[in-house]
PDB file of C-alpha atoms and ligand atoms in Angstrom:
ATOM      1  CA  MET A  21      93.530 114.247  74.370  1.00 37.00           C
ATOM      2  CA  ALA A  22      96.658 115.943  73.061  1.00 37.00           C
ATOM      3  CA  SER A  23      96.971 118.073  76.181  1.00 37.00           C
ATOM      4  CA  ARG A  24      96.898 115.059  78.458  1.00 40.00           C
ATOM      5  CA  THR A  25     100.032 114.221  80.326  1.00 41.00           C
ATOM      6  CA  GLU A  26     101.299 110.676  80.092  1.00 40.00           C
ATOM      7  CA  PRO A  27      99.708 108.335  82.574  1.00 43.00           C
ATOM      8  CA  ASP A  28     102.320 107.999  85.280  1.00 47.00           C
ATOM      9  CA  GLY A  29     100.700 105.107  87.062  1.00 46.00           C
ATOM     10  CA  GLY A  30     101.687 102.431  84.599  1.00 52.00           C
ATOM     11  CA  PRO A  31      99.239 100.187  82.816  1.00 55.00           C
ATOM     12  CA  GLY A  32      95.786 100.112  84.305  1.00 57.00           C
ATOM     13  CA  THR A  33      96.137 103.295  86.294  1.00 58.00           C
ATOM     14  CA  ALA A  34      94.019 106.351  85.600  1.00 54.00           C
ATOM     15  CA  PRO A  35      95.813 109.182  83.806  1.00 56.00           C
ATOM     16  CA  GLU A  36      97.177 111.910  86.001  1.00 56.00           C
ATOM     17  CA  ASP A  37      94.268 114.248  85.477  1.00 63.00           C
ATOM     18  CA  ALA A  38      91.749 111.605  86.380  1.00 86.00           C
ATOM     19  CA  TYR A  39      92.829 110.082  89.678  1.00 96.00           C
ATOM     20  CA  THR A  40      89.732 108.503  91.156  1.00 98.00           C
ATOM     21  CA  ALA A  41      88.683 105.291  92.828  1.00 98.00           C
ATOM     22  CA  GLU A  42      85.151 105.683  91.499  1.00 97.00           C
ATOM     23  CA  PRO A  43      85.317 103.118  88.634  1.00 97.00           C
ATOM     24  CA  PHE A  44      86.556 100.467  91.074  1.00 98.00           C
ATOM     25  CA  LEU A  45      83.614 100.678  93.460  1.00 98.00           C
ATOM     26  CA  PRO A  46      81.140  97.816  93.242  1.00 97.00           C
ATOM     27  CA  GLY A  47      77.605  98.773  92.271  1.00 92.00           C
ATOM     28  CA  ARG A  48      76.125  96.769  95.109  1.00 93.00           C
ATOM     29  CA  GLY A  49      76.882  94.745  98.194  1.00 94.00           C
ATOM     30  CA  GLY A  50      77.994  95.545 101.711  1.00 96.00           C
ATOM     31  CA  LEU A  51      81.364  96.037 103.321  1.00 97.00           C
ATOM     32  CA  PRO A  52      82.752  92.625 102.311  1.00 97.00           C
ATOM     33  CA  ALA A  53      82.140  93.434  98.628  1.00 98.00           C
ATOM     34  CA  LEU A  54      83.624  96.875  99.108  1.00 98.00           C
ATOM     35  CA  ARG A  55      86.729  95.521 100.824  1.00 98.00           C
ATOM     36  CA  LYS A  56      87.237  92.957  98.089  1.00 98.00           C
ATOM     37  CA  ALA A  57      86.931  95.573  95.342  1.00 98.00           C
ATOM     38  CA  ALA A  58      89.288  97.967  97.126  1.00 98.00           C
ATOM     39  CA  ALA A  59      92.005  95.316  97.031  1.00 98.00           C
ATOM     40  CA  GLY A  60      92.167  95.881  93.261  1.00 98.00           C
ATOM     41  CA  CYS A  61      91.942  99.680  93.254  1.00 98.00           C
ATOM     42  CA  ARG A  62      94.243 101.515  90.872  1.00 98.00           C
ATOM     43  CA  GLY A  63      92.523 104.832  91.152  1.00 98.00           C
ATOM     44  CA  CYS A  64      95.770 106.692  91.812  1.00 98.00           C
ATOM     45  CA  PRO A  65      99.473 105.819  91.567  1.00 97.00           C
ATOM     46  CA  LEU A  66      99.867 104.954  95.262  1.00 98.00           C
ATOM     47  CA  HIS A  67      98.964 101.307  94.639  1.00 98.00           C
ATOM     48  CA  ARG A  68     102.179 100.807  92.660  1.00 97.00           C
ATOM     49  CA  ASP A  69     104.761 100.936  95.423  1.00 96.00           C
ATOM     50  CA  ALA A  70     102.637  99.846  98.359  1.00 98.00           C
ATOM     51  CA  THR A  71     102.266  96.178  99.313  1.00 98.00           C
ATOM     52  CA  GLN A  72      98.481  96.091  99.443  1.00 98.00           C
ATOM     53  CA  THR A  73      95.303  98.050 100.012  1.00 98.00           C
ATOM     54  CA  VAL A  74      94.680  98.607 103.704  1.00 98.00           C
ATOM     55  CA  PHE A  75      90.925  98.826 104.008  1.00 98.00           C
ATOM     56  CA  GLY A  76      88.905  99.704 107.100  1.00 98.00           C
ATOM     57  CA  ALA A  77      88.433  97.075 109.786  1.00 98.00           C
ATOM     58  CA  GLY A  78      86.551  96.479 112.989  1.00 98.00           C
ATOM     59  CA  ASN A  79      82.867  96.280 113.787  1.00 98.00           C
ATOM     60  CA  ASP A  80      80.831  96.771 110.605  1.00 97.00           C
ATOM     61  CA  HIS A  81      77.944  98.140 112.687  1.00 96.00           C
ATOM     62  CA  ALA A  82      80.015 100.256 115.048  1.00 98.00           C
ATOM     63  CA  ARG A  83      78.620 103.431 116.566  1.00 97.00           C
ATOM     64  CA  VAL A  84      82.055 105.009 116.307  1.00 98.00           C
ATOM     65  CA  LEU A  85      83.943 105.317 113.019  1.00 98.00           C
ATOM     66  CA  LEU A  86      87.544 106.511 113.256  1.00 98.00           C
ATOM     67  CA  VAL A  87      89.428 108.008 110.320  1.00 98.00           C
ATOM     68  CA  GLY A  88      93.226 108.186 110.217  1.00 98.00           C
ATOM     69  CA  GLU A  89      95.471 109.474 107.456  1.00 98.00           C
ATOM     70  CA  GLN A  90      96.969 106.522 105.622  1.00 98.00           C
ATOM     71  CA  PRO A  91      98.465 103.156 106.515  1.00 97.00           C
ATOM     72  CA  GLY A  92     101.984 103.143 107.934  1.00 95.00           C
ATOM     73  CA  ASP A  93     104.799 100.665 107.377  1.00 95.00           C
ATOM     74  CA  GLN A  94     103.356  97.957 109.647  1.00 95.00           C
ATOM     75  CA  GLU A  95      99.848  98.413 108.290  1.00 97.00           C
ATOM     76  CA  ASP A  96     101.146  98.093 104.735  1.00 97.00           C
ATOM     77  CA  ARG A  97     102.822  94.787 105.580  1.00 97.00           C
ATOM     78  CA  GLN A  98      99.939  93.352 107.589  1.00 98.00           C
ATOM     79  CA  GLY A  99      97.062  94.736 105.546  1.00 98.00           C
ATOM     80  CA  LYS A 100      95.184  96.106 108.551  1.00 98.00           C
ATOM     81  CA  PRO A 101      94.799  99.670 109.811  1.00 98.00           C
ATOM     82  CA  PHE A 102      96.416 100.861 113.043  1.00 98.00           C
ATOM     83  CA  VAL A 103      98.299  97.689 113.915  1.00 97.00           C
ATOM     84  CA  GLY A 104     101.579  99.548 114.481  1.00 95.00           C
ATOM     85  CA  PRO A 105     102.770 101.776 117.336  1.00 95.00           C
ATOM     86  CA  ALA A 106     100.156 104.517 116.735  1.00 96.00           C
ATOM     87  CA  GLY A 107      97.440 101.881 116.944  1.00 97.00           C
ATOM     88  CA  LYS A 108      98.613 100.763 120.364  1.00 96.00           C
ATOM     89  CA  VAL A 109      98.407 104.326 121.656  1.00 98.00           C
ATOM     90  CA  LEU A 110      94.961 104.703 120.136  1.00 98.00           C
ATOM     91  CA  THR A 111      93.538 101.496 121.611  1.00 97.00           C
ATOM     92  CA  ARG A 112      94.703 102.453 125.083  1.00 97.00           C
ATOM     93  CA  ALA A 113      93.308 105.995 124.728  1.00 98.00           C
ATOM     94  CA  LEU A 114      89.924 104.755 123.459  1.00 98.00           C
ATOM     95  CA  ASP A 115      89.636 102.384 126.358  1.00 97.00           C
ATOM     96  CA  GLU A 116      90.537 105.089 128.844  1.00 98.00           C
ATOM     97  CA  ALA A 117      88.006 107.474 127.292  1.00 98.00           C
ATOM     98  CA  GLY A 118      85.253 104.898 127.720  1.00 98.00           C
ATOM     99  CA  ILE A 119      84.912 103.884 124.088  1.00 98.00           C
ATOM    100  CA  ASP A 120      84.744 100.129 123.655  1.00 95.00           C
ATOM    101  CA  PRO A 121      87.262  99.220 120.924  1.00 91.00           C
ATOM    102  CA  ASP A 122      84.781  96.487 119.875  1.00 91.00           C
ATOM    103  CA  ASP A 123      82.261  99.225 119.083  1.00 95.00           C
ATOM    104  CA  THR A 124      84.572 100.919 116.572  1.00 98.00           C
ATOM    105  CA  TYR A 125      85.303 100.699 112.881  1.00 98.00           C
ATOM    106  CA  ILE A 126      88.642 102.160 111.891  1.00 98.00           C
ATOM    107  CA  THR A 127      89.851 103.272 108.510  1.00 98.00           C
ATOM    108  CA  ASN A 128      92.048 105.816 106.746  1.00 98.00           C
ATOM    109  CA  ALA A 129      91.473 108.735 104.383  1.00 98.00           C
ATOM    110  CA  VAL A 130      93.898 107.075 101.930  1.00 98.00           C
ATOM    111  CA  LYS A 131      94.106 103.292 101.604  1.00 98.00           C
ATOM    112  CA  HIS A 132      97.656 102.820 100.313  1.00 98.00           C
ATOM    113  CA  PHE A 133     100.924 103.557 102.135  1.00 98.00           C
ATOM    114  CA  LYS A 134     102.805 106.486 100.621  1.00 98.00           C
ATOM    115  CA  PHE A 135     106.480 106.518 101.478  1.00 96.00           C
ATOM    116  CA  GLU A 136     109.962 107.574 100.567  1.00 94.00           C
ATOM    117  CA  LEU A 137     112.938 105.238 100.677  1.00 91.00           C
ATOM    118  CA  VAL A 138     115.722 106.678 102.753  1.00 87.00           C
ATOM    119  CA  PRO A 139     118.955 104.912 101.719  1.00 83.00           C
ATOM    120  CA  ALA A 140     120.957 106.548 104.485  1.00 80.00           C
ATOM    121  CA  ARG A 141     118.732 104.836 106.995  1.00 75.00           C
ATOM    122  CA  GLY A 142     118.984 101.290 105.723  1.00 80.00           C
ATOM    123  CA  LYS A 143     116.380 101.873 103.032  1.00 79.00           C
ATOM    124  CA  ARG A 144     113.780 102.546 105.642  1.00 88.00           C
ATOM    125  CA  ARG A 145     110.391 103.452 104.266  1.00 92.00           C
ATOM    126  CA  ILE A 146     109.479 106.859 105.619  1.00 92.00           C
ATOM    127  CA  HIS A 147     105.870 108.014 105.621  1.00 92.00           C
ATOM    128  CA  LYS A 148     105.073 110.776 103.143  1.00 94.00           C
ATOM    129  CA  ALA A 149     101.869 112.767 103.500  1.00 94.00           C
ATOM    130  CA  PRO A 150      99.248 112.127 100.819  1.00 96.00           C
ATOM    131  CA  ASN A 151      98.400 115.128  98.668  1.00 95.00           C
ATOM    132  CA  LEU A 152      94.978 116.562  97.943  1.00 94.00           C
ATOM    133  CA  ARG A 153      94.680 114.741  94.663  1.00 96.00           C
ATOM    134  CA  GLU A 154      95.320 111.358  96.274  1.00 97.00           C
ATOM    135  CA  LEU A 155      92.924 112.169  99.091  1.00 97.00           C
ATOM    136  CA  THR A 156      90.240 113.138  96.605  1.00 96.00           C
ATOM    137  CA  ALA A 157      90.863 110.041  94.491  1.00 98.00           C
ATOM    138  CA  CYS A 158      90.480 107.747  97.485  1.00 98.00           C
ATOM    139  CA  ARG A 159      87.460 109.503  98.938  1.00 97.00           C
ATOM    140  CA  PRO A 160      84.776 107.280  97.346  1.00 98.00           C
ATOM    141  CA  TRP A 161      85.967 104.374  99.524  1.00 98.00           C
ATOM    142  CA  LEU A 162      85.639 106.413 102.704  1.00 98.00           C
ATOM    143  CA  ASN A 163      82.235 107.723 101.668  1.00 96.00           C
ATOM    144  CA  ALA A 164      81.016 104.191 101.037  1.00 97.00           C
ATOM    145  CA  GLU A 165      82.393 102.994 104.389  1.00 98.00           C
ATOM    146  CA  MET A 166      80.639 105.823 106.223  1.00 96.00           C
ATOM    147  CA  ARG A 167      77.376 105.067 104.437  1.00 95.00           C
ATOM    148  CA  LEU A 168      77.498 101.324 105.162  1.00 96.00           C
ATOM    149  CA  VAL A 169      78.737 101.457 108.765  1.00 96.00           C
ATOM    150  CA  ASP A 170      76.359 104.343 109.504  1.00 95.00           C
ATOM    151  CA  PRO A 171      77.982 105.351 112.817  1.00 96.00           C
ATOM    152  CA  ASP A 172      76.644 107.841 115.373  1.00 95.00           C
ATOM    153  CA  VAL A 173      79.966 109.613 115.799  1.00 97.00           C
ATOM    154  CA  ILE A 174      82.944 109.992 113.483  1.00 97.00           C
ATOM    155  CA  ILE A 175      86.372 110.684 114.968  1.00 98.00           C
ATOM    156  CA  ALA A 176      88.935 112.419 112.775  1.00 98.00           C
ATOM    157  CA  LEU A 177      92.473 111.537 113.832  1.00 98.00           C
ATOM    158  CA  GLY A 178      94.805 114.387 112.917  1.00 98.00           C
ATOM    159  CA  ALA A 179      94.835 117.272 110.480  1.00 97.00           C
ATOM    160  CA  THR A 180      94.566 115.251 107.278  1.00 96.00           C
ATOM    161  CA  ALA A 181      91.446 113.386 108.375  1.00 97.00           C
ATOM    162  CA  GLY A 182      90.033 116.604 109.831  1.00 97.00           C
ATOM    163  CA  LYS A 183      90.453 118.479 106.569  1.00 95.00           C
ATOM    164  CA  ALA A 184      89.051 115.558 104.601  1.00 94.00           C
ATOM    165  CA  LEU A 185      85.874 115.570 106.675  1.00 94.00           C
ATOM    166  CA  LEU A 186      85.478 119.205 107.648  1.00 94.00           C
ATOM    167  CA  GLY A 187      87.083 121.090 104.780  1.00 92.00           C
ATOM    168  CA  PRO A 188      90.440 122.743 104.043  1.00 92.00           C
ATOM    169  CA  SER A 189      89.988 125.502 106.629  1.00 94.00           C
ATOM    170  CA  PHE A 190      89.887 122.946 109.442  1.00 95.00           C
ATOM    171  CA  ARG A 191      92.565 123.513 112.103  1.00 96.00           C
ATOM    172  CA  VAL A 192      93.107 120.707 114.556  1.00 96.00           C
ATOM    173  CA  THR A 193      94.632 123.039 117.157  1.00 96.00           C
ATOM    174  CA  LYS A 194      91.494 125.207 117.178  1.00 97.00           C
ATOM    175  CA  GLN A 195      88.732 122.686 116.566  1.00 97.00           C
ATOM    176  CA  ARG A 196      89.800 119.571 118.409  1.00 98.00           C
ATOM    177  CA  GLY A 197      87.642 118.111 121.146  1.00 98.00           C
ATOM    178  CA  MET A 198      84.394 119.668 119.950  1.00 97.00           C
ATOM    179  CA  LEU A 199      81.257 118.018 118.687  1.00 96.00           C
ATOM    180  CA  LEU A 200      80.984 119.366 115.136  1.00 95.00           C
ATOM    181  CA  PRO A 201      78.231 118.692 112.613  1.00 91.00           C
ATOM    182  CA  TYR A 202      79.237 116.635 109.611  1.00 89.00           C
ATOM    183  CA  GLU A 203      77.561 118.452 106.760  1.00 76.00           C
ATOM    184  CA  ASP A 204      77.255 115.542 104.361  1.00 70.00           C
ATOM    185  CA  ARG A 205      75.404 113.277 106.753  1.00 72.00           C
ATOM    186  CA  GLY A 206      73.497 113.288 110.026  1.00 78.00           C
ATOM    187  CA  GLU A 207      76.437 112.380 112.254  1.00 86.00           C
ATOM    188  CA  SER A 208      78.692 114.425 114.465  1.00 94.00           C
ATOM    189  CA  VAL A 209      82.444 114.637 114.059  1.00 97.00           C
ATOM    190  CA  VAL A 210      84.967 114.993 116.836  1.00 98.00           C
ATOM    191  CA  ALA A 211      88.492 115.814 115.708  1.00 98.00           C
ATOM    192  CA  THR A 212      91.609 115.161 117.689  1.00 98.00           C
ATOM    193  CA  ILE A 213      95.335 114.803 117.153  1.00 98.00           C
ATOM    194  CA  HIS A 214      96.804 111.836 115.365  1.00 97.00           C
ATOM    195  CA  PRO A 215      97.909 109.228 117.926  1.00 98.00           C
ATOM    196  CA  SER A 216     101.385 109.181 116.365  1.00 96.00           C
ATOM    197  CA  ALA A 217     101.791 112.754 117.658  1.00 97.00           C
ATOM    198  CA  VAL A 218     101.925 111.268 121.150  1.00 98.00           C
ATOM    199  CA  LEU A 219     104.904 109.140 120.131  1.00 97.00           C
ATOM    200  CA  ARG A 220     106.748 112.131 118.670  1.00 96.00           C
ATOM    201  CA  ALA A 221     106.052 114.518 121.543  1.00 97.00           C
ATOM    202  CA  ASP A 222     108.599 115.566 124.142  1.00 97.00           C
ATOM    203  CA  ASP A 223     105.851 115.654 126.722  1.00 97.00           C
ATOM    204  CA  ARG A 224     104.161 112.392 125.862  1.00 98.00           C
ATOM    205  CA  ASP A 225     101.962 112.243 128.962  1.00 98.00           C
ATOM    206  CA  ALA A 226     100.395 115.653 128.373  1.00 98.00           C
ATOM    207  CA  VAL A 227      99.812 115.019 124.690  1.00 98.00           C
ATOM    208  CA  TYR A 228      98.314 111.617 125.469  1.00 98.00           C
ATOM    209  CA  GLU A 229      95.977 113.144 128.072  1.00 98.00           C
ATOM    210  CA  GLY A 230      94.826 115.636 125.446  1.00 98.00           C
ATOM    211  CA  LEU A 231      93.971 112.791 123.092  1.00 98.00           C
ATOM    212  CA  VAL A 232      91.997 110.999 125.807  1.00 98.00           C
ATOM    213  CA  SER A 233      90.075 114.107 126.751  1.00 98.00           C
ATOM    214  CA  ASP A 234      89.069 114.711 123.104  1.00 98.00           C
ATOM    215  CA  LEU A 235      87.944 111.100 122.814  1.00 98.00           C
ATOM    216  CA  ARG A 236      85.822 111.561 125.945  1.00 98.00           C
ATOM    217  CA  ILE A 237      83.785 114.177 124.035  1.00 98.00           C
ATOM    218  CA  ALA A 238      82.973 111.519 121.454  1.00 98.00           C
ATOM    219  CA  ALA A 239      82.135 109.035 124.238  1.00 97.00           C
ATOM    220  CA  GLN A 240      79.714 111.527 125.790  1.00 96.00           C
ATOM    221  CA  ALA A 241      77.967 112.011 122.469  1.00 94.00           C
ATOM    222  CA  LEU A 242      77.152 108.300 122.463  1.00 93.00           C
ATOM    223  CA  SER A 243      75.478 108.210 125.849  1.00 86.00           C
TER     224      SER A 243
HETATM  225  N1  URA B   8      98.510 105.995 110.952  1.00 60.84           N
HETATM  226  C1  URA B   8      97.346 106.146 110.283  1.00 60.84           C
HETATM  227  O1  URA B   8      96.883 107.254 110.036  1.00 60.84           O
HETATM  228  N2  URA B   8      96.711 105.057 109.908  1.00 60.84           N
HETATM  229  C2  URA B   8      97.142 103.831 110.165  1.00 60.84           C
HETATM  230  O2  URA B   8      96.472 102.886 109.780  1.00 60.84           O
HETATM  231  C3  URA B   8      98.350 103.699 110.874  1.00 60.84           C
HETATM  232  C4  URA B   8      99.018 104.792 111.249  1.00 60.84           C
HETATM  233 FE1  SF4 B   9      92.855 103.470  95.099  1.00 60.84          FE
HETATM  234 FE2  SF4 B   9      93.039 104.939  97.298  1.00 60.84          FE
HETATM  235 FE3  SF4 B   9      94.909 103.147  96.757  1.00 60.84          FE
HETATM  236 FE4  SF4 B   9      94.768 105.381  95.335  1.00 60.84          FE
HETATM  237  S1  SF4 B   9      95.247 105.221  97.531  1.00 60.84           S
HETATM  238  S2  SF4 B   9      95.023 103.291  94.501  1.00 60.84           S
HETATM  239  S3  SF4 B   9      92.541 105.687  95.241  1.00 60.84           S
HETATM  240  S4  SF4 B   9      92.769 102.704  97.209  1.00 60.84           S
END
């Protein structure tokens, strides 16, 4: 114990060398029980500064499960995934690709918003990428969601989700828009860009079309 660093998550948070959501998972029950338990997760320090846990949402029996990175500012305030600007882009792209948004369940690799306060910009909360340790800590929630929803196709939105599902050597530029086997389970994974990349792009139309065409690969896998 002497070599342990001080817990930096405050009371009730796992020590630094033991970030994991595992002890917070319920032993039984479906998605409602899981969602309820996740609201109290302190498996890593990200719960401290965020407003609330943003758990997956949508159709609990969806054939398509989408995985993003982490909640953004709007999601953190509202408690639901993809309700901000990136979500609007995504909904439109899904629809255009022929995926019924009602046949989707959407979640994130990390369930709490990680941000930096930027005083020069009116204390705006700026998204900060989760690190590997936080991703690993949060993974039991995603695994349980995938097991309970039991989709036919998983869509990884962006590099973080792609690496989480397909391993650290995953490259979104090289492997997007392909039906890839998901080793852990029987499903297929299709990776694409994160919808927020459309909003940041100079050539929004082209980047958006790329997103739609990747999503069409997932739509084809369903039919
Ligand atoms: N970006 C994400 O990756 N997830 C959200 O829920 C919102 C924005
Ligand atoms: Fe738990 Fe994940 Fe939130 Fe960390 S980010 S406290 S592991 S729900």
